C-alpha cells in the first residue's frame, strides 16, 4: 500500500480524537509486510495522562501485540510531527521509519524545533518521511483550534 493509504487511516484516527474533544492526532503502526498492527489517537484528556499521545498509545498496543517493546522493521504513520516525548519513545522502540503529515512548529522534535531522529549520539536513527497528506493533516488541527477559540 502507499503512504497515502496508511496516512488516511491515521487521519481517520485523528478524526476520532477531534470528536472526543482531544487534539486531533492519529497514528498507525505498520509491520514490514504492510499489516497494521496498531492504531490510536490522542486521549490525554480522557485518560488523564499527559503521555497518552497517539504515537505512545500505538506503541503500547503494538508492543503488546508482538510481545516485545522493540519494534524494528515497522513504520509509524502519524498526522502531526512527533513531540520530544514521542520521538524518544519511537527511537527507544527502534521504529524503522516515521512518516508524518504536517509539521508542528510549537512541539515538533523531528525537524521543527529539534532533529532527534538525526542525532548520531543515539543508537538508532529512524528514516523520516514528511508531508504525506500534509494539507488534510494540518487542516484538521487548524479546524479543531478554530472551533476551540469560538467556544472560549
Backbone as a chain_set.jsonl record, in Angstrom:
{"seq": "XXXXXXXXXXXXXXXXXXXXXXXXXXXXXXXXXXXXXXXXXXXXXXXXXXXXXXXXXXXXXXXXXXXXXXXXXXXXXXXXXXXXXXXXXXXXXXXXXXXXXXXXXXXXXXXXXXXXXXXXXXXXXXXXXXXXXXXXXXXXXXXXXXXXXXXX", "coords": {"N": [[0.837, -1.193, 0.0], [0.292, 2.338, -0.41], [1.933, 5.27, 0.989], [-0.02, 7.214, 1.347], [-2.396, 5.79, 1.731], [-2.075, 4.566, 4.259], [-1.709, 6.879, 5.761], [-4.185, 8.055, 5.509], [-5.648, 6.337, 7.093], [-4.544, 7.013, 9.537], [-5.43, 9.642, 9.66], [-8.159, 9.163, 9.923], [-8.147, 8.152, 12.51], [-7.311, 10.46, 13.836], [-9.546, 12.028, 13.425], [-11.318, 10.762, 15.129], [-10.233, 11.534, 17.563], [-10.734, 14.281, 17.405], [-13.551, 14.29, 17.496], [-13.818, 13.395, 20.074], [-13.074, 15.565, 21.492], [-10.363, 15.919, 21.812], [-6.994, 16.892, 21.042], [-6.563, 16.637, 17.635], [-4.835, 14.136, 16.66], [-3.634, 11.342, 14.995], [-2.427, 7.957, 14.766], [-0.816, 5.244, 13.09], [0.59, 2.095, 13.139], [2.662, 0.037, 11.271], [3.72, -3.177, 10.184], [6.586, -4.918, 8.686], [5.527, -6.368, 6.569], [3.436, -4.865, 5.779], [1.139, -4.959, 7.248], [-1.261, -3.579, 9.412], [-0.551, -3.08, 12.712], [-1.227, -1.644, 14.909], [-3.384, 1.024, 15.904], [-4.156, 4.338, 16.875], [-5.315, 7.234, 18.736], [-4.995, 10.579, 20.035], [-5.507, 10.734, 23.525], [-5.265, 12.179, 25.839], [-6.815, 13.815, 27.578], [-9.127, 12.239, 28.14], [-7.973, 9.961, 29.329], [-6.634, 11.118, 31.392], [-3.835, 11.516, 31.276], [-0.782, 12.632, 30.568], [0.969, 11.445, 28.839], [-0.504, 10.13, 26.935], [-0.424, 10.301, 24.085], [-1.113, 9.889, 20.586], [0.95, 8.468, 19.251], [2.335, 7.18, 21.366], [0.321, 5.581, 22.486], [-0.166, 3.917, 20.288], [2.318, 2.617, 20.109], [2.288, 1.225, 22.541], [0.093, -0.551, 22.164], [0.998, -2.012, 19.925], [3.354, -3.156, 20.924], [2.329, -4.879, 22.872], [0.902, -6.56, 21.175], [2.901, -7.838, 19.638], [4.44, -8.785, 21.599], [6.827, -7.574, 22.515], [8.894, -4.898, 23.372], [10.517, -3.717, 21.583], [10.356, -2.623, 18.29], [11.403, -3.198, 15.606], [11.742, -2.866, 12.034], [9.321, -1.665, 11.499], [6.856, 0.814, 10.612], [5.749, 4.009, 11.434], [2.912, 5.885, 10.965], [1.851, 9.098, 11.32], [-0.241, 11.858, 11.958], [0.661, 14.41, 12.681], [3.79, 16.0, 13.25], [5.906, 14.287, 15.476], [6.366, 14.912, 19.018], [8.909, 15.72, 21.503], [8.756, 13.752, 23.564], [7.405, 11.658, 22.253], [9.105, 11.142, 20.066], [11.351, 10.273, 21.455], [10.372, 7.873, 22.559], [9.785, 6.474, 20.18], [12.32, 6.184, 19.1], [13.562, 4.659, 21.126], [12.007, 2.349, 20.857], [12.881, 1.452, 18.477], [11.654, 1.943, 16.015], [11.559, 1.735, 12.578], [10.881, 3.537, 10.503], [9.483, 6.756, 10.279], [6.673, 8.41, 9.366], [5.139, 11.37, 8.676], [2.423, 13.766, 8.532], [1.874, 16.754, 8.811], [3.962, 19.462, 9.845], [4.907, 20.477, 13.194], [5.211, 23.378, 14.517], [5.395, 24.27, 17.157], [5.925, 22.136, 18.904], [7.332, 20.168, 17.6], [9.683, 17.537, 17.166], [11.119, 16.381, 15.17], [11.855, 17.931, 12.972], [11.054, 20.593, 13.246], [11.548, 21.974, 15.805], [13.52, 20.432, 17.023], [15.853, 17.887, 16.002], [15.745, 15.086, 16.588], [15.763, 12.512, 15.497], [17.952, 12.503, 13.843], [20.14, 12.602, 15.435], [23.216, 11.471, 16.033], [24.335, 10.641, 18.365], [22.638, 9.002, 19.59], [21.571, 5.555, 19.622], [20.008, 4.767, 17.528], [18.665, 5.786, 14.466], [15.877, 6.693, 12.974], [14.378, 6.377, 9.707], [13.009, 9.182, 8.076], [10.052, 10.498, 6.753], [8.31, 13.119, 5.368], [5.376, 15.262, 5.092], [3.241, 13.785, 3.97], [0.005, 13.673, 2.858], [-0.252, 16.241, 3.803], [-1.777, 18.721, 3.812], [-4.408, 17.927, 4.551], [-3.929, 16.853, 7.091], [-2.911, 19.069, 8.468], [-5.079, 20.85, 8.252], [-7.061, 19.653, 9.799], [-6.142, 20.004, 12.431], [-6.03, 22.804, 12.507], [-8.769, 23.402, 12.176], [-9.796, 22.279, 14.516], [-8.633, 23.88, 16.582], [-9.61, 26.347, 15.812], [-12.339, 25.973, 16.254], [-12.212, 25.625, 19.024], [-11.437, 28.191, 19.853], [-13.72, 29.639, 19.236], [-15.516, 28.684, 21.102], [-14.475, 29.587, 23.496]], "CA": [[0.0, 0.0, 0.0], [1.039, 3.584, -0.489], [1.959, 6.085, 2.198], [-1.286, 7.929, 1.477], [-3.416, 4.875, 2.262], [-1.865, 4.447, 5.705], [-1.926, 8.182, 6.381], [-5.641, 8.264, 5.599], [-6.078, 5.602, 8.294], [-4.137, 7.849, 10.67], [-6.359, 10.781, 9.674], [-9.414, 8.657, 10.496], [-7.923, 8.108, 13.954], [-7.294, 11.854, 14.295], [-10.938, 12.484, 13.448], [-11.9, 10.229, 16.373], [-9.771, 12.428, 18.63], [-11.484, 15.53, 17.233], [-14.903, 14.046, 18.002], [-13.715, 13.206, 21.527], [-12.592, 16.837, 22.012], [-8.925, 15.811, 22.049], [-6.218, 17.425, 19.918], [-6.726, 15.591, 16.611], [-3.644, 13.465, 16.14], [-3.841, 9.911, 14.855], [-1.225, 7.202, 14.419], [-0.984, 3.87, 12.619], [1.879, 1.395, 13.096], [2.608, -1.0, 10.241], [4.892, -4.05, 10.199], [7.349, -4.999, 7.431], [4.7, -6.923, 5.493], [2.38, -3.906, 5.467], [-0.028, -5.198, 8.105], [-1.443, -2.619, 10.506], [-0.519, -3.794, 13.99], [-1.813, -0.797, 15.952], [-3.932, 2.334, 15.546], [-4.512, 5.063, 18.093], [-5.487, 8.681, 18.638], [-4.739, 11.271, 21.297], [-6.501, 10.537, 24.58], [-4.682, 12.799, 27.021], [-7.867, 14.287, 28.474], [-9.966, 11.114, 28.553], [-7.224, 9.058, 30.202], [-5.927, 11.911, 32.414], [-2.478, 11.006, 31.139], [-0.022, 13.503, 29.664], [1.701, 10.635, 27.857], [-1.452, 9.401, 26.079], [-0.397, 10.777, 22.702], [-1.427, 8.837, 19.614], [2.136, 7.648, 18.992], [2.621, 6.358, 22.551], [-0.733, 4.562, 22.582], [0.073, 2.945, 19.212], [3.472, 1.8, 20.519], [1.85, 0.306, 23.607], [-0.733, -1.601, 21.557], [1.84, -2.852, 19.065], [4.264, -3.928, 21.777], [1.544, -5.975, 23.445], [0.531, -7.484, 20.095], [4.051, -8.641, 19.215], [5.082, -9.216, 22.838], [8.183, -7.063, 22.551], [8.906, -3.437, 23.351], [11.274, -3.311, 20.397], [9.51, -2.738, 17.101], [12.181, -2.963, 14.388], [11.067, -3.188, 10.771], [7.965, -1.111, 11.496], [6.709, 2.2, 10.175], [4.68, 4.73, 12.108], [2.256, 6.979, 10.239], [1.228, 9.984, 12.291], [-0.746, 13.031, 11.246], [1.425, 15.596, 13.054], [5.178, 15.749, 13.657], [6.018, 13.869, 16.875], [6.998, 15.77, 20.013], [10.124, 15.162, 22.111], [8.42, 12.516, 24.265], [7.068, 10.609, 21.29], [10.315, 10.779, 19.328], [12.176, 9.461, 22.355], [9.795, 6.524, 22.625], [9.943, 5.84, 18.866], [13.731, 5.811, 18.981], [13.766, 3.532, 22.047], [11.33, 1.158, 20.316], [13.582, 1.097, 17.234], [10.782, 2.05, 14.846], [12.454, 1.947, 11.445], [10.502, 4.649, 9.642], [8.435, 7.634, 10.797], [6.065, 9.16, 8.269], [4.114, 12.242, 9.246], [1.745, 14.667, 7.611], [2.144, 18.185, 8.952], [4.94, 19.882, 10.848], [4.391, 21.088, 14.412], [6.205, 24.402, 14.849], [5.471, 24.542, 18.595], [6.346, 20.975, 19.671], [7.957, 19.165, 16.739], [11.028, 17.076, 17.51], [11.72, 15.729, 14.012], [12.513, 18.954, 12.168], [10.625, 21.957, 13.549], [12.336, 22.524, 16.916], [14.654, 19.545, 17.25], [16.063, 16.856, 14.984], [16.166, 13.943, 17.399], [15.999, 11.34, 14.659], [19.245, 12.626, 13.174], [21.185, 12.711, 16.447], [24.059, 10.268, 15.973], [24.723, 10.213, 19.718], [21.689, 7.941, 19.954], [21.928, 4.306, 18.942], [19.054, 4.461, 16.454], [18.191, 6.933, 13.698], [14.833, 6.237, 12.056], [14.166, 7.081, 8.442], [11.928, 10.159, 8.229], [9.354, 10.939, 5.543], [7.398, 14.18, 5.798], [4.47, 15.896, 4.14], [2.243, 12.89, 3.375], [-1.339, 14.21, 3.124], [0.058, 17.376, 4.667], [-2.86, 19.701, 3.939], [-5.517, 17.339, 5.319], [-3.483, 16.738, 8.483], [-2.811, 20.429, 9.005], [-6.411, 21.452, 8.323], [-7.789, 19.056, 10.922], [-5.689, 20.684, 13.645], [-6.486, 24.197, 12.42], [-10.215, 23.417, 12.428], [-10.004, 21.971, 15.932], [-8.328, 25.042, 17.409], [-10.554, 27.404, 15.43], [-13.561, 25.661, 16.993], [-11.938, 25.886, 20.433], [-11.429, 29.644, 20.076], [-15.122, 30.093, 19.187], [-16.165, 28.283, 22.355], [-13.965, 30.445, 24.561]], "C": [[0.876, 1.249, 0.0], [1.017, 4.321, 0.85], [0.623, 6.778, 2.427], [-2.386, 7.058, 2.082], [-3.286, 4.767, 3.78], [-2.118, 5.785, 6.403], [-3.419, 8.483, 6.473], [-6.226, 7.49, 6.776], [-5.722, 6.401, 9.548], [-5.056, 9.067, 10.788], [-7.708, 10.352, 10.255], [-9.303, 8.546, 12.018], [-7.946, 9.525, 14.535], [-8.706, 12.426, 14.365], [-11.668, 11.952, 14.678], [-11.494, 11.107, 17.554], [-10.548, 13.737, 18.595], [-12.88, 15.377, 17.824], [-14.925, 13.873, 19.516], [-13.207, 14.464, 22.232], [-11.141, 16.752, 22.489], [-8.208, 16.433, 20.853], [-6.149, 16.328, 18.856], [-5.417, 15.105, 15.98], [-3.955, 11.978, 16.116], [-2.568, 9.235, 14.4], [-1.591, 5.782, 14.025], [0.411, 3.258, 12.532], [1.741, 0.167, 12.216], [3.868, -1.857, 10.325], [5.521, -4.143, 8.806], [6.53, -5.556, 6.275], [3.512, -6.03, 5.144], [1.115, -4.075, 6.274], [-0.083, -4.138, 9.207], [-1.487, -3.397, 11.812], [-1.052, -2.953, 15.147], [-2.296, 0.515, 15.345], [-4.317, 3.023, 16.844], [-4.705, 6.546, 17.777], [-5.253, 9.289, 20.011], [-5.879, 11.04, 22.281], [-6.006, 11.093, 25.911], [-5.753, 13.182, 28.038], [-8.674, 13.108, 29.015], [-9.255, 10.208, 29.556], [-6.517, 9.774, 31.35], [-4.453, 11.505, 32.462], [-1.735, 11.847, 30.107], [0.742, 12.723, 28.603], [0.791, 9.92, 26.863], [-1.574, 10.023, 24.691], [-0.646, 9.598, 21.775], [-0.244, 7.896, 19.386], [2.421, 6.689, 20.147], [1.592, 5.242, 22.677], [-0.566, 3.501, 21.491], [1.261, 2.049, 19.558], [3.074, 0.789, 21.582], [1.051, -0.859, 23.038], [0.115, -2.561, 20.727], [2.775, -3.724, 19.888], [3.552, -5.103, 22.429], [1.211, -7.023, 22.378], [1.691, -8.39, 19.694], [4.86, -9.169, 20.397], [6.565, -8.836, 22.893], [8.11, -5.541, 22.517], [9.714, -2.891, 22.193], [10.421, -3.59, 19.169], [10.306, -2.441, 15.824], [11.359, -3.366, 13.161], [9.603, -2.752, 10.771], [8.013, 0.329, 10.998], [5.538, 2.818, 10.919], [4.21, 5.863, 11.215], [1.538, 7.815, 11.272], [0.901, 11.306, 11.61], [0.073, 14.289, 11.494], [2.817, 15.175, 13.52], [5.25, 15.389, 15.145], [6.762, 14.881, 17.755], [8.245, 15.065, 20.575], [9.834, 13.823, 22.782], [8.188, 11.373, 23.282], [8.284, 10.188, 20.479], [11.238, 9.931, 20.191], [11.673, 8.034, 22.418], [9.966, 5.779, 21.302], [11.376, 5.392, 18.639], [14.034, 4.623, 19.889], [13.164, 2.24, 21.5], [11.962, 0.681, 19.014], [12.655, 1.063, 16.016], [11.666, 2.457, 13.671], [12.164, 3.227, 10.671], [9.365, 5.426, 10.299], [7.967, 8.498, 9.644], [5.013, 10.072, 8.893], [3.608, 13.232, 8.217], [2.204, 16.097, 7.713], [3.162, 18.447, 10.053], [4.224, 20.478, 12.057], [5.409, 22.116, 14.899], [6.35, 24.686, 16.342], [6.058, 23.383, 19.404], [7.194, 19.98, 18.88], [9.401, 18.834, 17.064], [11.691, 16.297, 16.379], [12.471, 16.748, 13.173], [12.189, 20.379, 12.607], [11.441, 22.621, 14.651], [13.617, 21.739, 17.137], [14.736, 18.551, 16.103], [16.563, 15.594, 15.687], [16.487, 12.706, 16.565], [17.334, 11.347, 13.944], [20.418, 12.63, 14.15], [21.995, 11.418, 16.508], [24.588, 9.844, 17.339], [23.79, 9.127, 20.228], [21.998, 6.709, 19.119], [20.957, 3.912, 17.83], [18.628, 5.76, 15.788], [17.149, 6.432, 12.7], [14.848, 7.024, 10.749], [12.957, 7.989, 8.637], [11.371, 10.517, 6.856], [8.304, 11.952, 5.992], [6.439, 14.588, 4.687], [3.446, 14.998, 3.475], [0.854, 13.35, 3.812], [-1.265, 15.442, 4.03], [-1.118, 18.319, 4.876], [-4.025, 19.173, 4.767], [-5.16, 17.251, 6.798], [-3.448, 18.101, 9.167], [-4.193, 21.04, 9.213], [-7.211, 20.924, 9.498], [-7.416, 19.76, 12.231], [-6.15, 22.143, 13.643], [-7.974, 24.31, 12.722], [-10.523, 23.179, 13.901], [-9.77, 23.212, 16.788], [-9.186, 26.247, 17.049], [-11.864, 27.213, 16.191], [-13.38, 25.954, 18.489], [-11.977, 27.38, 20.75], [-12.841, 30.201, 20.036], [-15.83, 29.814, 20.503], [-15.744, 29.199, 23.494], [-14.518, 31.805, 24.371]], "O": [[2.05, 1.204, 0.366], [0.198, 4.035, 1.723], [0.181, 6.917, 3.567], [-3.21, 7.543, 2.857], [-4.279, 4.865, 4.5], [-2.672, 5.822, 7.501], [-3.861, 9.11, 7.436], [-7.195, 7.937, 7.39], [-6.501, 6.458, 10.5], [-5.416, 9.471, 11.893], [-8.328, 11.11, 11.002], [-10.269, 8.82, 12.731], [-8.527, 9.76, 15.594], [-9.021, 13.214, 15.257], [-12.548, 12.628, 15.211], [-12.305, 11.39, 18.435], [-10.972, 14.242, 19.635], [-13.339, 16.243, 18.57], [-15.928, 14.168, 20.165], [-12.939, 14.436, 23.433], [-10.746, 17.424, 23.442], [-8.772, 16.491, 19.761], [-5.723, 15.21, 19.147], [-4.972, 15.588, 14.938], [-4.472, 11.422, 17.085], [-1.729, 9.844, 13.736], [-2.54, 5.196, 14.546], [1.31, 3.836, 11.92], [0.827, -0.639, 12.388], [4.963, -1.33, 10.515], [5.04, -3.519, 7.86], [6.81, -5.247, 5.117], [2.679, -6.394, 4.313], [0.117, -3.403, 6.012], [0.925, -3.842, 9.85], [-2.342, -4.262, 12.004], [-1.3, -3.473, 16.235], [-1.702, 1.043, 14.405], [-4.751, 2.376, 17.796], [-4.318, 7.038, 16.716], [-5.307, 8.594, 21.026], [-7.055, 11.134, 21.928], [-6.294, 10.542, 26.973], [-5.61, 12.901, 29.228], [-8.877, 12.998, 30.224], [-9.865, 9.742, 30.519], [-5.876, 9.134, 32.184], [-3.902, 11.197, 33.52], [-2.029, 11.779, 28.914], [1.122, 13.284, 27.576], [1.283, 9.167, 26.023], [-2.675, 10.244, 24.187], [-0.414, 8.447, 22.144], [-0.413, 6.678, 19.333], [2.716, 5.515, 19.923], [1.944, 4.092, 22.943], [-0.799, 2.318, 21.739], [1.211, 0.842, 19.321], [3.479, -0.371, 21.525], [1.296, -2.015, 23.383], [-0.039, -3.778, 20.822], [2.964, -4.9, 19.579], [4.109, -6.196, 22.526], [1.236, -8.224, 22.648], [1.49, -9.577, 19.438], [5.835, -9.9, 20.224], [7.426, -9.637, 23.256], [7.359, -4.964, 21.731], [9.6, -1.711, 21.86], [9.839, -4.667, 19.033], [9.943, -1.553, 15.053], [10.394, -4.122, 13.269], [8.755, -3.378, 10.135], [9.066, 0.966, 10.971], [4.466, 2.221, 11.019], [5.002, 6.692, 10.767], [0.705, 7.303, 12.02], [1.672, 11.805, 10.789], [0.171, 15.146, 10.616], [2.985, 14.111, 14.115], [4.71, 16.114, 15.981], [7.654, 15.597, 17.299], [8.582, 13.954, 20.164], [10.581, 12.862, 22.593], [8.704, 10.269, 23.456], [8.477, 8.998, 20.23], [11.839, 8.973, 19.703], [12.459, 7.09, 22.34], [10.26, 4.583, 21.3], [11.616, 4.337, 18.051], [14.696, 3.677, 19.463], [13.742, 1.164, 21.66], [11.611, -0.385, 18.508], [12.845, 0.26, 15.103], [12.431, 3.416, 13.767], [13.084, 3.92, 10.236], [8.409, 4.84, 10.808], [8.749, 9.221, 9.027], [4.097, 9.596, 9.564], [4.243, 13.502, 7.198], [2.855, 16.609, 6.802], [3.21, 17.739, 11.059], [3.082, 20.927, 11.958], [6.356, 21.772, 15.607], [7.342, 25.29, 16.753], [6.628, 23.607, 20.472], [7.723, 19.032, 19.461], [10.238, 19.724, 17.219], [12.703, 15.629, 16.592], [13.582, 16.485, 12.713], [12.982, 21.288, 12.36], [11.97, 23.715, 14.454], [14.672, 22.314, 17.406], [13.79, 18.4, 15.329], [17.659, 15.105, 15.412], [17.392, 11.943, 16.905], [17.798, 10.303, 13.486], [21.573, 12.66, 13.726], [21.506, 10.394, 16.984], [25.222, 8.796, 17.456], [24.11, 8.419, 21.183], [22.605, 6.8, 18.052], [21.08, 2.83, 17.256], [18.271, 6.724, 16.466], [17.5, 5.817, 11.693], [15.274, 8.178, 10.7], [11.99, 7.603, 9.293], [12.12, 10.8, 5.921], [7.508, 11.675, 6.889], [6.658, 14.3, 3.511], [2.828, 15.41, 2.493], [0.565, 13.407, 5.007], [-2.109, 15.645, 4.902], [-1.422, 18.678, 6.014], [-4.571, 19.899, 5.597], [-5.991, 17.541, 7.659], [-3.901, 18.255, 10.301], [-4.446, 21.676, 10.236], [-7.959, 21.672, 10.126], [-8.289, 20.072, 13.041], [-6.608, 22.653, 14.666], [-8.394, 25.213, 13.444], [-11.416, 23.814, 14.463], [-10.605, 23.559, 17.623], [-9.459, 27.086, 17.908], [-12.432, 28.174, 16.711], [-14.29, 26.469, 19.138], [-12.491, 27.785, 21.792], [-13.132, 31.161, 20.749], [-16.646, 30.613, 20.962], [-16.554, 29.548, 24.353], [-14.225, 32.706, 25.156]]}, "num_chains": 1, "name": "protein.A"}
